[in-house]
Amino acid sequence: MATATTYGARDHARAQAGTAAEHMPTVPATDWPEHPCEAGHLVWAETVAGGGYTHRTVARGTEIRLTDRHGDACAHLLLLAAGRPWERLSTADTVKVQWNAYLRAGRLLLSSHGRVLASLVTDTADGRHDTLCGTSTLAGNTARYGDGAPHSASPAGRELLKLAALKNGLEPRDLPPSVSFFQGVAVRDDGALEFTGPAGPGGSVTLRAEQDLTVLLANVPHPLDPRPAYTSTALEVLAWTAGPTAPGDPLWDATPEGRRAFLNTAEYHTSKGIR
Amino acid sequence: MSTPADRAPRTTAVPARAAWSAVVPAGHHLTLTDLHGNQAVDFLVYDAHDTAVRYSAPDTITAQGNVFLTTGSVLLSDEHTPLMTVTEDTCGRHDTLGGACSKESNTLRYGHHTWSQHACMDNFLSEGARHGLGPRDLVPNINWYMNVPVEKDGTLGIVDGISAPGLRVTLRAETDVLVLVSNCPQINNPCNGFDPTAVEMTISDGTPS
């Protein structure tokens, strides 16, 4: 075998270049075949496997489109201010300040500091999203599927988000409860939770980064998914350079609470000299 | 070896707007009494030996399939392990969606005029710092006695309380736990009838009285 020598092993390794797989990042992102934005503006193009995770730092003004390609993705998302992880997603403030438990177009993902981390600008997945149930755990998946370790056939979301956090110099303490997209949960009058499942293949949401963000993503079954089999299909992630929400954008004045959140966010940036 | 004095219930009155914390040993009970009624008690709980393991509202409500807490609710950690169990609740139900008030979130909810007011996050930060905890250790919490219904369209909000003077919640520690409490100072919403009042904490080693 040619790989018995260093030269042969090197040639063998190099011959793999250009291999295409269903689940992989496209680098540079501009090589992605479809462009949902101005040519040349794509900065992140990736297909995350079911049971997989990814992470990226994106600039304020980046738009991130998540797509449930085959109908059984569930994008468990955490956002932290890049380089300032003490400011991070607050699910409690997100639902309380906006007077609503559900995510849909126009809602904001609020930080623990009274500012906007990201705006949910489009949603073609019928609001099948969740702010209440968090993600799956090693103990929970071990009970459900027999294992929940990242290398197992049924990785738990929290284990994957921990890896994503650790790769960004963060620790498990830096992981508050996450939100998830593409598997719905409703609250009944008596407080009971009802799993409403996915909207179908092709549903997408677009998030607009209102600050420089550390984005942590795990694509695993929702913890309330009743099916006995671990069912998780591909999640497509595309991100492109756009612009943050500014005065005049309908979102800016959509609610009094949101307007103050945008004002706080803008003031944070202008006081640092960022326009 | 414990003495009878060690085993006597320890009761502390927490004044309006104040913070409180304690380690509750496994098997011991903590009773929170709403002395004057309609007072929201913001509450976080950690594994006393590894504070990276802490209360998880999502794990708790996912496991029990309901957003309200009451008798029988097991407070789970973010590693899905039991921290405490509600063994008695004379109020009916409690909130774990709304989290704590903060000076920052108050500016969004009511306006920038509230910035000078005190808030639960400040209580959690200063009380937590006594135990080596910082901002990354603060996660969405429990609000004992706070009434937060969710409508069909997802509309959610803090409304008038359902508590009354003397109502209580008793929790059994399933492992040695560190409890952080902020006796909510909020004066802009009905979580405590716009009038913060004192609550009482009792730690006992046996069955609840």
Tab-separated table of C-alpha atoms in Angstrom:
chain	number	residue	atom	x	y	z
A	1	MET	CA	0.000	0.000	0.000
A	2	ALA	CA	1.291	3.405	-0.943
A	3	THR	CA	0.544	4.766	2.534
A	4	ALA	CA	3.395	2.687	3.977
A	5	THR	CA	5.682	5.694	3.335
A	6	THR	CA	5.365	9.315	4.438
A	7	TYR	CA	5.261	10.416	0.774
A	8	GLY	CA	2.523	7.915	-0.006
A	9	ALA	CA	0.508	8.849	3.105
A	10	ARG	CA	0.786	12.520	2.154
A	11	ASP	CA	-0.368	11.840	-1.415
A	12	HIS	CA	-3.237	9.713	-0.138
A	13	ALA	CA	-4.371	12.421	2.251
A	14	ARG	CA	-4.080	15.161	-0.373
A	15	ALA	CA	-6.049	13.107	-2.892
A	16	GLN	CA	-9.113	13.490	-0.620
A	17	ALA	CA	-9.275	17.222	-1.257
A	18	GLY	CA	-12.473	18.346	-2.922
A	19	THR	CA	-14.535	15.417	-1.650
A	20	ALA	CA	-18.171	16.404	-1.231
A	21	ALA	CA	-20.259	15.107	1.666
A	22	GLU	CA	-23.879	15.790	2.550
A	23	HIS	CA	-22.898	17.351	5.878
A	24	MET	CA	-20.002	19.782	5.711
A	25	PRO	CA	-19.064	23.452	5.670
A	26	THR	CA	-18.498	25.089	2.291
A	27	VAL	CA	-15.283	27.136	2.455
A	28	PRO	CA	-15.200	29.803	1.222
A	29	ALA	CA	-18.907	30.256	1.793
A	30	THR	CA	-19.197	32.117	-1.521
A	31	ASP	CA	-18.698	28.743	-3.267
A	32	TRP	CA	-22.207	27.762	-2.071
A	33	PRO	CA	-24.301	27.301	-5.245
A	34	GLU	CA	-27.284	29.411	-4.201
A	35	HIS	CA	-27.051	33.020	-3.032
A	36	PRO	CA	-29.907	34.366	-0.883
A	37	CYS	CA	-28.067	37.694	-0.707
A	38	GLU	CA	-25.913	40.003	-2.785
A	39	ALA	CA	-23.173	38.124	-4.607
A	40	GLY	CA	-20.080	37.790	-2.492
A	41	HIS	CA	-21.835	38.488	0.803
A	42	LEU	CA	-22.072	34.876	2.036
A	43	VAL	CA	-19.807	34.313	5.062
A	44	TRP	CA	-21.069	30.972	6.423
A	45	ALA	CA	-22.484	28.045	4.447
A	46	GLU	CA	-22.786	24.700	6.164
A	47	THR	CA	-24.976	21.651	6.430
A	48	VAL	CA	-25.013	20.286	9.980
A	49	ALA	CA	-25.705	16.570	10.317
A	50	GLY	CA	-28.469	15.249	12.517
A	51	GLY	CA	-26.795	14.762	15.888
A	52	GLY	CA	-24.154	17.340	14.947
A	53	TYR	CA	-23.146	20.805	16.125
A	54	THR	CA	-21.408	23.907	14.891
A	55	HIS	CA	-20.327	27.322	16.117
A	56	ARG	CA	-19.217	30.596	14.615
A	57	THR	CA	-18.530	34.192	15.518
A	58	VAL	CA	-20.525	36.599	13.356
A	59	ALA	CA	-20.452	40.376	13.111
A	60	ARG	CA	-23.276	42.745	14.033
A	61	GLY	CA	-25.482	43.043	10.970
A	62	THR	CA	-24.991	39.487	9.769
A	63	GLU	CA	-28.160	37.648	8.765
A	64	ILE	CA	-28.265	33.936	9.548
A	65	ARG	CA	-30.759	31.661	7.808
A	66	LEU	CA	-31.442	28.268	9.357
A	67	THR	CA	-33.309	25.759	7.170
A	68	ASP	CA	-34.840	22.431	8.119
A	69	ARG	CA	-33.935	20.603	4.925
A	70	HIS	CA	-35.777	17.313	5.330
A	71	GLY	CA	-38.328	18.112	8.043
A	72	ASP	CA	-36.712	16.698	11.153
A	73	ALA	CA	-34.043	19.204	12.097
A	74	CYS	CA	-34.174	20.921	15.482
A	75	ALA	CA	-31.764	23.826	15.820
A	76	HIS	CA	-30.886	24.335	19.499
A	77	LEU	CA	-29.389	27.824	19.580
A	78	LEU	CA	-27.393	29.815	22.100
A	79	LEU	CA	-26.153	33.349	21.491
A	80	LEU	CA	-23.536	35.174	23.560
A	81	ALA	CA	-22.033	38.598	22.982
A	82	ALA	CA	-18.726	37.807	21.248
A	83	GLY	CA	-15.863	38.208	23.718
A	84	ARG	CA	-18.257	39.221	26.518
A	85	PRO	CA	-19.985	35.974	27.456
A	86	TRP	CA	-21.518	37.486	30.593
A	87	GLU	CA	-24.003	39.067	28.209
A	88	ARG	CA	-25.946	36.176	26.707
A	89	LEU	CA	-29.352	34.897	25.712
A	90	SER	CA	-31.967	35.185	28.441
A	91	THR	CA	-34.973	33.029	27.620
A	92	ALA	CA	-36.772	34.440	30.677
A	93	ASP	CA	-36.333	38.050	29.569
A	94	THR	CA	-37.147	37.065	25.966
A	95	VAL	CA	-40.595	35.728	26.917
A	96	LYS	CA	-41.314	38.115	29.787
A	97	VAL	CA	-40.313	41.421	28.196
A	98	GLN	CA	-42.162	40.605	24.957
A	99	TRP	CA	-45.230	39.276	26.806
A	100	ASN	CA	-45.185	36.049	24.802
A	101	ALA	CA	-43.849	32.506	25.158
A	102	TYR	CA	-43.608	31.746	21.448
A	103	LEU	CA	-41.142	32.741	18.741
A	104	ARG	CA	-42.306	34.080	15.407
A	105	ALA	CA	-41.194	36.680	12.864
A	106	GLY	CA	-40.676	40.041	14.544
A	107	ARG	CA	-39.662	38.641	17.927
A	108	LEU	CA	-36.315	39.515	19.463
A	109	LEU	CA	-33.832	37.272	21.239
A	110	LEU	CA	-32.974	39.420	24.243
A	111	SER	CA	-29.813	39.388	26.311
A	112	SER	CA	-29.407	39.341	30.065
A	113	HIS	CA	-28.410	43.017	29.759
A	114	GLY	CA	-31.572	44.603	28.374
A	115	ARG	CA	-30.356	44.561	24.787
A	116	VAL	CA	-31.099	42.677	21.576
A	117	LEU	CA	-28.793	39.847	20.548
A	118	ALA	CA	-30.707	38.928	17.389
A	119	SER	CA	-33.996	39.668	15.661
A	120	LEU	CA	-36.119	36.971	14.087
A	121	VAL	CA	-36.810	38.636	10.737
A	122	THR	CA	-38.452	35.819	8.762
A	123	ASP	CA	-40.123	32.522	9.631
A	124	THR	CA	-41.534	30.086	7.073
A	125	ALA	CA	-41.809	27.263	9.651
A	126	ASP	CA	-45.215	28.232	11.027
A	127	GLY	CA	-43.868	29.266	14.428
A	128	ARG	CA	-42.829	25.684	15.226
A	129	HIS	CA	-40.208	26.786	17.702
A	130	ASP	CA	-39.644	26.593	21.437
A	131	THR	CA	-38.365	28.846	24.218
A	132	LEU	CA	-39.403	26.667	27.164
A	133	CYS	CA	-37.926	23.163	27.023
A	134	GLY	CA	-34.222	23.778	26.488
A	135	THR	CA	-32.231	20.953	24.956
A	136	SER	CA	-31.553	17.296	25.696
A	137	THR	CA	-29.082	16.069	28.318
A	138	LEU	CA	-26.704	13.140	28.719
A	139	ALA	CA	-28.873	11.685	31.495
A	140	GLY	CA	-32.092	12.252	29.569
A	141	ASN	CA	-30.810	10.720	26.321
A	142	THR	CA	-29.248	7.800	28.156
A	143	ALA	CA	-32.667	7.047	29.647
A	144	ARG	CA	-34.452	7.634	26.316
A	145	TYR	CA	-32.088	6.201	23.730
A	146	GLY	CA	-29.450	4.295	25.689
A	147	ASP	CA	-26.715	6.917	25.295
A	148	GLY	CA	-26.228	10.652	25.005
A	149	ALA	CA	-22.480	11.063	24.615
A	150	PRO	CA	-21.269	13.180	21.692
A	151	HIS	CA	-19.660	10.168	19.990
A	152	SER	CA	-22.737	7.977	20.423
A	153	ALA	CA	-25.551	7.441	17.934
A	154	SER	CA	-27.823	9.678	20.054
A	155	PRO	CA	-25.838	12.751	21.151
A	156	ALA	CA	-27.467	15.074	23.677
A	157	GLY	CA	-27.807	18.747	22.814
A	158	ARG	CA	-26.249	19.964	26.051
A	159	GLU	CA	-23.170	17.770	25.483
A	160	LEU	CA	-22.752	19.235	21.983
A	161	LEU	CA	-23.310	22.819	23.166
A	162	LYS	CA	-20.673	22.209	25.864
A	163	LEU	CA	-18.182	21.195	23.158
A	164	ALA	CA	-19.076	24.266	21.104
A	165	ALA	CA	-18.640	26.427	24.214
A	166	LEU	CA	-15.317	24.846	25.165
A	167	LYS	CA	-13.991	25.533	21.662
A	168	ASN	CA	-14.718	29.210	22.252
A	169	GLY	CA	-12.873	29.368	25.572
A	170	LEU	CA	-16.140	29.058	27.490
A	171	GLU	CA	-17.245	26.563	30.115
A	172	PRO	CA	-20.488	24.741	30.957
A	173	ARG	CA	-21.334	27.598	33.376
A	174	ASP	CA	-21.561	29.840	30.321
A	175	LEU	CA	-24.502	27.846	28.938
A	176	PRO	CA	-27.895	29.196	29.970
A	177	PRO	CA	-31.093	27.591	28.625
A	178	SER	CA	-31.235	27.582	24.823
A	179	VAL	CA	-34.085	28.132	22.366
A	180	SER	CA	-34.880	25.729	19.543
A	181	PHE	CA	-36.266	26.059	16.042
A	182	PHE	CA	-38.310	23.694	13.845
A	183	GLN	CA	-40.046	21.581	16.508
A	184	GLY	CA	-43.021	23.254	18.129
A	185	VAL	CA	-44.289	23.248	21.712
A	186	ALA	CA	-47.574	24.791	22.906
A	187	VAL	CA	-48.762	25.555	26.452
A	188	ARG	CA	-52.325	24.537	27.361
A	189	ASP	CA	-54.603	26.414	29.792
A	190	ASP	CA	-53.573	24.208	32.707
A	191	GLY	CA	-49.892	24.772	31.952
A	192	ALA	CA	-49.425	21.382	30.271
A	193	LEU	CA	-46.936	21.250	27.402
A	194	GLU	CA	-47.962	19.860	24.025
A	195	PHE	CA	-45.379	18.850	21.424
A	196	THR	CA	-46.623	20.039	18.025
A	197	GLY	CA	-43.721	18.766	15.927
A	198	PRO	CA	-42.193	20.147	12.735
A	199	ALA	CA	-43.777	22.292	10.039
A	200	GLY	CA	-42.315	20.185	7.242
A	201	PRO	CA	-39.249	20.115	4.993
A	202	GLY	CA	-37.830	23.408	3.796
A	203	GLY	CA	-38.984	25.633	6.644
A	204	SER	CA	-36.558	28.363	7.531
A	205	VAL	CA	-35.953	31.221	9.929
A	206	THR	CA	-33.686	34.215	9.408
A	207	LEU	CA	-31.999	35.856	12.370
A	208	ARG	CA	-30.328	39.260	12.207
A	209	ALA	CA	-27.346	39.692	14.517
A	210	GLU	CA	-27.748	42.977	16.431
A	211	GLN	CA	-24.389	42.584	18.188
A	212	ASP	CA	-21.155	40.705	17.393
A	213	LEU	CA	-22.210	37.211	18.429
A	214	THR	CA	-20.792	33.856	19.408
A	215	VAL	CA	-23.292	31.433	17.882
A	216	LEU	CA	-23.534	27.910	19.314
A	217	LEU	CA	-25.789	25.415	17.500
A	218	ALA	CA	-26.697	21.778	18.146
A	219	ASN	CA	-28.971	19.849	15.770
A	220	VAL	CA	-30.606	17.111	17.871
A	221	PRO	CA	-34.147	15.849	18.555
A	222	HIS	CA	-36.323	18.048	20.749
A	223	PRO	CA	-36.475	16.700	24.332
A	224	LEU	CA	-40.287	16.319	24.035
A	225	ASP	CA	-40.121	14.452	20.686
A	226	PRO	CA	-42.241	11.391	21.515
A	227	ARG	CA	-40.801	9.067	18.882
A	228	PRO	CA	-38.809	6.154	20.290
A	229	ALA	CA	-36.120	6.420	17.591
A	230	TYR	CA	-33.537	9.215	17.682
A	231	THR	CA	-34.706	11.158	14.614
A	232	SER	CA	-32.594	14.092	13.472
A	233	THR	CA	-32.042	15.309	9.918
A	234	ALA	CA	-29.846	17.927	8.264
A	235	LEU	CA	-29.809	21.585	9.290
A	236	GLU	CA	-28.657	24.110	6.686
A	237	VAL	CA	-26.919	27.259	7.908
A	238	LEU	CA	-26.307	30.218	5.603
A	239	ALA	CA	-25.128	33.622	6.794
A	240	TRP	CA	-24.383	36.804	4.918
A	241	THR	CA	-23.316	40.354	5.549
A	242	ALA	CA	-26.277	42.735	5.741
A	243	GLY	CA	-26.918	45.393	8.395
A	244	PRO	CA	-28.325	45.673	11.904
A	245	THR	CA	-31.841	46.925	12.564
A	246	ALA	CA	-31.881	50.731	12.378
A	247	PRO	CA	-34.416	53.479	13.069
A	248	GLY	CA	-36.984	53.438	10.273
A	249	ASP	CA	-37.030	49.639	10.062
A	250	PRO	CA	-40.573	48.492	10.970
A	251	LEU	CA	-39.067	46.175	13.580
A	252	TRP	CA	-37.504	49.096	15.434
A	253	ASP	CA	-40.861	50.515	16.525
A	254	ALA	CA	-42.932	47.325	16.473
A	255	THR	CA	-43.368	47.318	20.276
A	256	PRO	CA	-42.423	49.788	23.022
A	257	GLU	CA	-40.341	47.124	24.773
A	258	GLY	CA	-38.518	46.258	21.556
A	259	ARG	CA	-37.876	49.902	20.734
A	260	ARG	CA	-36.188	50.395	24.101
A	261	ALA	CA	-34.179	47.208	23.562
A	262	PHE	CA	-32.965	48.533	20.186
A	263	LEU	CA	-32.222	51.926	21.762
A	264	ASN	CA	-30.169	50.258	24.526
A	265	THR	CA	-28.321	48.183	21.921
A	266	ALA	CA	-27.597	51.202	19.719
A	267	GLU	CA	-26.397	53.217	22.698
A	268	TYR	CA	-24.064	50.424	23.747
A	269	HIS	CA	-22.453	50.568	20.314
A	270	THR	CA	-22.376	54.352	19.869
A	271	SER	CA	-20.781	54.831	23.289
A	272	LYS	CA	-17.999	52.533	22.076
A	273	GLY	CA	-17.650	54.629	18.919
A	274	ILE	CA	-19.427	52.101	16.688
A	275	ARG	CA	-22.010	53.627	14.348
B	1	MET	CA	-22.724	14.131	65.843
B	2	SER	CA	-25.639	16.473	65.754
B	3	THR	CA	-27.108	17.850	68.958
B	4	PRO	CA	-30.788	18.596	69.600
B	5	ALA	CA	-29.954	22.258	69.043
B	6	ASP	CA	-28.610	21.404	65.558
B	7	ARG	CA	-31.824	19.617	64.752
B	8	ALA	CA	-34.110	22.423	65.846
B	9	PRO	CA	-35.670	24.226	62.878
B	10	ARG	CA	-33.770	27.378	61.923
B	11	THR	CA	-36.085	30.209	60.957
B	12	THR	CA	-35.031	33.452	59.340
B	13	ALA	CA	-37.251	36.353	58.369
B	14	VAL	CA	-36.085	37.876	55.083
B	15	PRO	CA	-37.086	41.539	54.924
B	16	ALA	CA	-38.766	43.065	51.913
B	17	ARG	CA	-36.294	43.522	49.007
B	18	ALA	CA	-33.487	41.561	50.738
B	19	ALA	CA	-31.418	38.551	49.658
B	20	TRP	CA	-30.811	35.309	51.552
B	21	SER	CA	-28.845	32.108	51.023
B	22	ALA	CA	-28.199	28.833	52.812
B	23	VAL	CA	-26.878	25.334	52.295
B	24	VAL	CA	-29.663	22.801	52.843
B	25	PRO	CA	-28.267	19.315	53.527
B	26	ALA	CA	-29.670	16.303	51.681
B	27	GLY	CA	-32.895	15.113	53.277
B	28	HIS	CA	-33.529	18.396	55.064
B	29	HIS	CA	-36.521	20.572	54.311
B	30	LEU	CA	-36.775	24.246	53.469
B	31	THR	CA	-40.103	25.973	54.024
B	32	LEU	CA	-40.800	29.383	52.477
B	33	THR	CA	-43.685	31.177	54.136
B	34	ASP	CA	-45.379	34.150	52.477
B	35	LEU	CA	-45.925	36.120	55.696
B	36	HIS	CA	-48.118	38.903	54.332
B	37	GLY	CA	-49.351	37.359	51.085
B	38	ASN	CA	-48.710	38.002	47.381
B	39	GLN	CA	-44.921	38.296	47.680
B	40	ALA	CA	-42.799	36.860	44.851
B	41	VAL	CA	-39.753	34.934	46.073
B	42	ASP	CA	-37.072	34.579	43.387
B	43	PHE	CA	-35.180	31.340	43.931
B	44	LEU	CA	-32.127	29.558	42.487
B	45	VAL	CA	-30.634	26.263	43.647
B	46	TYR	CA	-27.228	24.683	43.016
B	47	ASP	CA	-25.499	21.417	43.844
B	48	ALA	CA	-23.588	22.605	46.938
B	49	HIS	CA	-20.516	20.565	45.951
B	50	ASP	CA	-20.447	21.593	42.275
B	51	THR	CA	-22.193	24.869	41.592
B	52	ALA	CA	-21.758	24.326	37.841
B	53	VAL	CA	-24.729	21.977	38.323
B	54	ARG	CA	-27.671	24.282	38.889
B	55	TYR	CA	-31.394	24.680	38.541
B	56	SER	CA	-32.750	24.291	35.034
B	57	ALA	CA	-36.231	25.655	34.375
B	58	PRO	CA	-36.398	23.901	30.981
B	59	ASP	CA	-35.337	20.494	32.305
B	60	THR	CA	-37.805	20.825	35.166
B	61	ILE	CA	-40.811	21.772	33.040
B	62	THR	CA	-39.900	19.330	30.250
B	63	ALA	CA	-39.664	16.435	32.715
B	64	GLN	CA	-42.999	17.212	34.348
B	65	GLY	CA	-44.698	18.295	31.095
B	66	ASN	CA	-46.106	21.459	32.689
B	67	VAL	CA	-44.914	25.031	33.148
B	68	PHE	CA	-46.373	25.462	36.672
B	69	LEU	CA	-44.650	24.210	39.813
B	70	THR	CA	-46.555	22.685	42.731
B	71	THR	CA	-46.531	19.691	45.098
B	72	GLY	CA	-44.610	16.828	43.497
B	73	SER	CA	-42.549	19.019	41.182
B	74	VAL	CA	-38.938	17.861	41.098
B	75	LEU	CA	-36.491	20.708	40.563
B	76	LEU	CA	-33.977	19.314	38.077
B	77	SER	CA	-30.493	20.552	37.299
B	78	ASP	CA	-29.180	21.285	33.825
B	79	GLU	CA	-27.631	17.796	34.018
B	80	HIS	CA	-31.161	16.454	34.603
B	81	THR	CA	-30.401	15.414	38.196
B	82	PRO	CA	-32.850	16.095	41.068
B	83	LEU	CA	-31.899	18.986	43.363
B	84	MET	CA	-35.084	19.470	45.409
B	85	THR	CA	-38.678	18.210	45.475
B	86	VAL	CA	-41.773	20.231	46.390
B	87	THR	CA	-43.324	18.190	49.218
B	88	GLU	CA	-46.041	20.660	50.211
B	89	ASP	CA	-47.626	23.679	48.541
B	90	THR	CA	-50.583	25.461	50.121
B	91	CYS	CA	-50.695	28.149	47.399
B	92	GLY	CA	-51.452	26.088	44.292
B	93	ARG	CA	-48.916	26.906	41.648
B	94	HIS	CA	-45.786	28.903	41.026
B	95	ASP	CA	-43.879	30.355	38.066
B	96	THR	CA	-40.593	29.363	36.474
B	97	LEU	CA	-40.871	31.135	33.102
B	98	GLY	CA	-40.537	34.801	34.003
B	99	GLY	CA	-37.104	34.785	35.613
B	100	ALA	CA	-35.800	37.576	37.809
B	101	CYS	CA	-36.224	41.289	37.400
B	102	SER	CA	-33.087	43.241	36.634
B	103	LYS	CA	-32.303	46.913	36.294
B	104	GLU	CA	-31.596	46.171	32.637
B	105	SER	CA	-34.835	44.330	31.863
B	106	ASN	CA	-36.805	46.915	33.849
B	107	THR	CA	-35.683	49.566	31.343
B	108	LEU	CA	-37.354	47.493	28.614
B	109	ARG	CA	-40.470	46.544	30.548
B	110	TYR	CA	-41.341	49.913	32.077
B	111	GLY	CA	-38.926	52.581	30.913
B	112	HIS	CA	-35.568	54.087	31.722
B	113	HIS	CA	-36.983	55.871	34.760
B	114	THR	CA	-36.756	52.546	36.667
B	115	TRP	CA	-32.957	52.337	36.363
B	116	SER	CA	-32.311	53.647	39.878
B	117	GLN	CA	-34.525	50.993	41.468
B	118	HIS	CA	-33.262	47.831	43.101
B	119	ALA	CA	-33.858	44.479	41.356
B	120	CYS	CA	-33.536	40.740	41.944
B	121	MET	CA	-30.490	40.252	39.708
B	122	ASP	CA	-28.558	42.630	41.960
B	123	ASN	CA	-29.610	40.555	44.976
B	124	PHE	CA	-28.578	37.325	43.232
B	125	LEU	CA	-25.216	38.821	42.222
B	126	SER	CA	-24.312	40.157	45.653
B	127	GLU	CA	-25.581	37.118	47.561
B	128	GLY	CA	-24.055	34.715	45.007
B	129	ALA	CA	-20.690	36.450	45.218
B	130	ARG	CA	-20.510	35.377	48.878
B	131	HIS	CA	-20.421	31.789	47.544
B	132	GLY	CA	-18.031	32.391	44.646
B	133	LEU	CA	-20.792	32.705	42.048
B	134	GLY	CA	-20.862	35.282	39.272
B	135	PRO	CA	-23.096	36.424	36.433
B	136	ARG	CA	-22.577	33.282	34.373
B	137	ASP	CA	-24.039	31.267	37.255
B	138	LEU	CA	-27.363	33.098	37.082
B	139	VAL	CA	-29.987	31.344	34.980
B	140	PRO	CA	-33.777	31.568	34.667
B	141	ASN	CA	-35.125	30.928	38.158
B	142	ILE	CA	-38.242	30.012	40.106
B	143	ASN	CA	-40.663	32.679	41.323
B	144	TRP	CA	-42.530	31.193	44.262
B	145	TYR	CA	-46.029	32.681	44.610
B	146	MET	CA	-45.800	34.559	41.306
B	147	ASN	CA	-48.740	34.068	38.924
B	148	VAL	CA	-47.765	33.894	35.233
B	149	PRO	CA	-50.488	32.430	33.018
B	150	VAL	CA	-49.923	31.635	29.330
B	151	GLU	CA	-52.771	32.331	26.884
B	152	LYS	CA	-53.537	30.260	23.773
B	153	ASP	CA	-51.639	32.667	21.522
B	154	GLY	CA	-48.608	32.483	23.793
B	155	THR	CA	-49.311	35.791	25.539
B	156	LEU	CA	-47.696	35.558	28.930
B	157	GLY	CA	-47.491	37.984	31.778
B	158	ILE	CA	-47.254	38.557	35.494
B	159	VAL	CA	-50.774	39.101	36.841
B	160	ASP	CA	-52.336	39.482	40.274
B	161	GLY	CA	-51.069	36.897	42.729
B	162	ILE	CA	-53.028	33.965	44.146
B	163	SER	CA	-51.119	33.838	47.415
B	164	ALA	CA	-52.300	34.927	50.861
B	165	PRO	CA	-50.730	35.532	54.280
B	166	GLY	CA	-49.292	32.347	55.758
B	167	LEU	CA	-49.258	30.226	52.620
B	168	ARG	CA	-46.144	28.117	52.316
B	169	VAL	CA	-44.057	25.883	50.100
B	170	THR	CA	-41.851	23.128	51.485
B	171	LEU	CA	-38.955	21.639	49.552
B	172	ARG	CA	-36.902	18.558	50.352
B	173	ALA	CA	-33.231	18.663	49.376
B	174	GLU	CA	-32.379	15.615	47.252
B	175	THR	CA	-28.659	16.320	47.602
B	176	ASP	CA	-26.712	18.967	49.513
B	177	VAL	CA	-27.863	22.172	47.844
B	178	LEU	CA	-27.035	25.864	47.933
B	179	VAL	CA	-30.150	28.033	47.760
B	180	LEU	CA	-30.122	31.693	46.669
B	181	VAL	CA	-33.187	33.814	47.311
B	182	SER	CA	-34.116	37.348	46.320
B	183	ASN	CA	-37.227	38.583	48.072
B	184	CYS	CA	-38.431	40.480	45.045
B	185	PRO	CA	-38.216	44.296	45.315
B	186	GLN	CA	-40.294	44.864	42.165
B	187	ILE	CA	-42.686	47.809	42.524
B	188	ASN	CA	-43.810	48.139	38.911
B	189	ASN	CA	-45.964	45.019	38.493
B	190	PRO	CA	-48.445	42.903	40.462
B	191	CYS	CA	-45.933	40.161	41.374
B	192	ASN	CA	-46.101	41.386	44.960
B	193	GLY	CA	-49.057	43.718	44.773
B	194	PHE	CA	-46.690	46.662	44.130
B	195	ASP	CA	-45.697	46.380	47.796
B	196	PRO	CA	-42.751	44.106	48.722
B	197	THR	CA	-43.168	42.366	52.090
B	198	ALA	CA	-41.155	39.993	54.276
B	199	VAL	CA	-41.001	36.226	53.868
B	200	GLU	CA	-39.757	33.538	56.224
B	201	MET	CA	-37.306	30.693	55.596
B	202	THR	CA	-37.255	27.634	57.824
B	203	ILE	CA	-34.744	24.806	57.531
B	204	SER	CA	-35.625	21.598	59.369
B	205	ASP	CA	-34.072	18.174	59.388
B	206	GLY	CA	-37.220	16.112	59.667
B	207	THR	CA	-40.599	16.008	58.073
B	208	PRO	CA	-42.234	19.379	57.518
B	209	SER	CA	-44.208	20.736	60.417
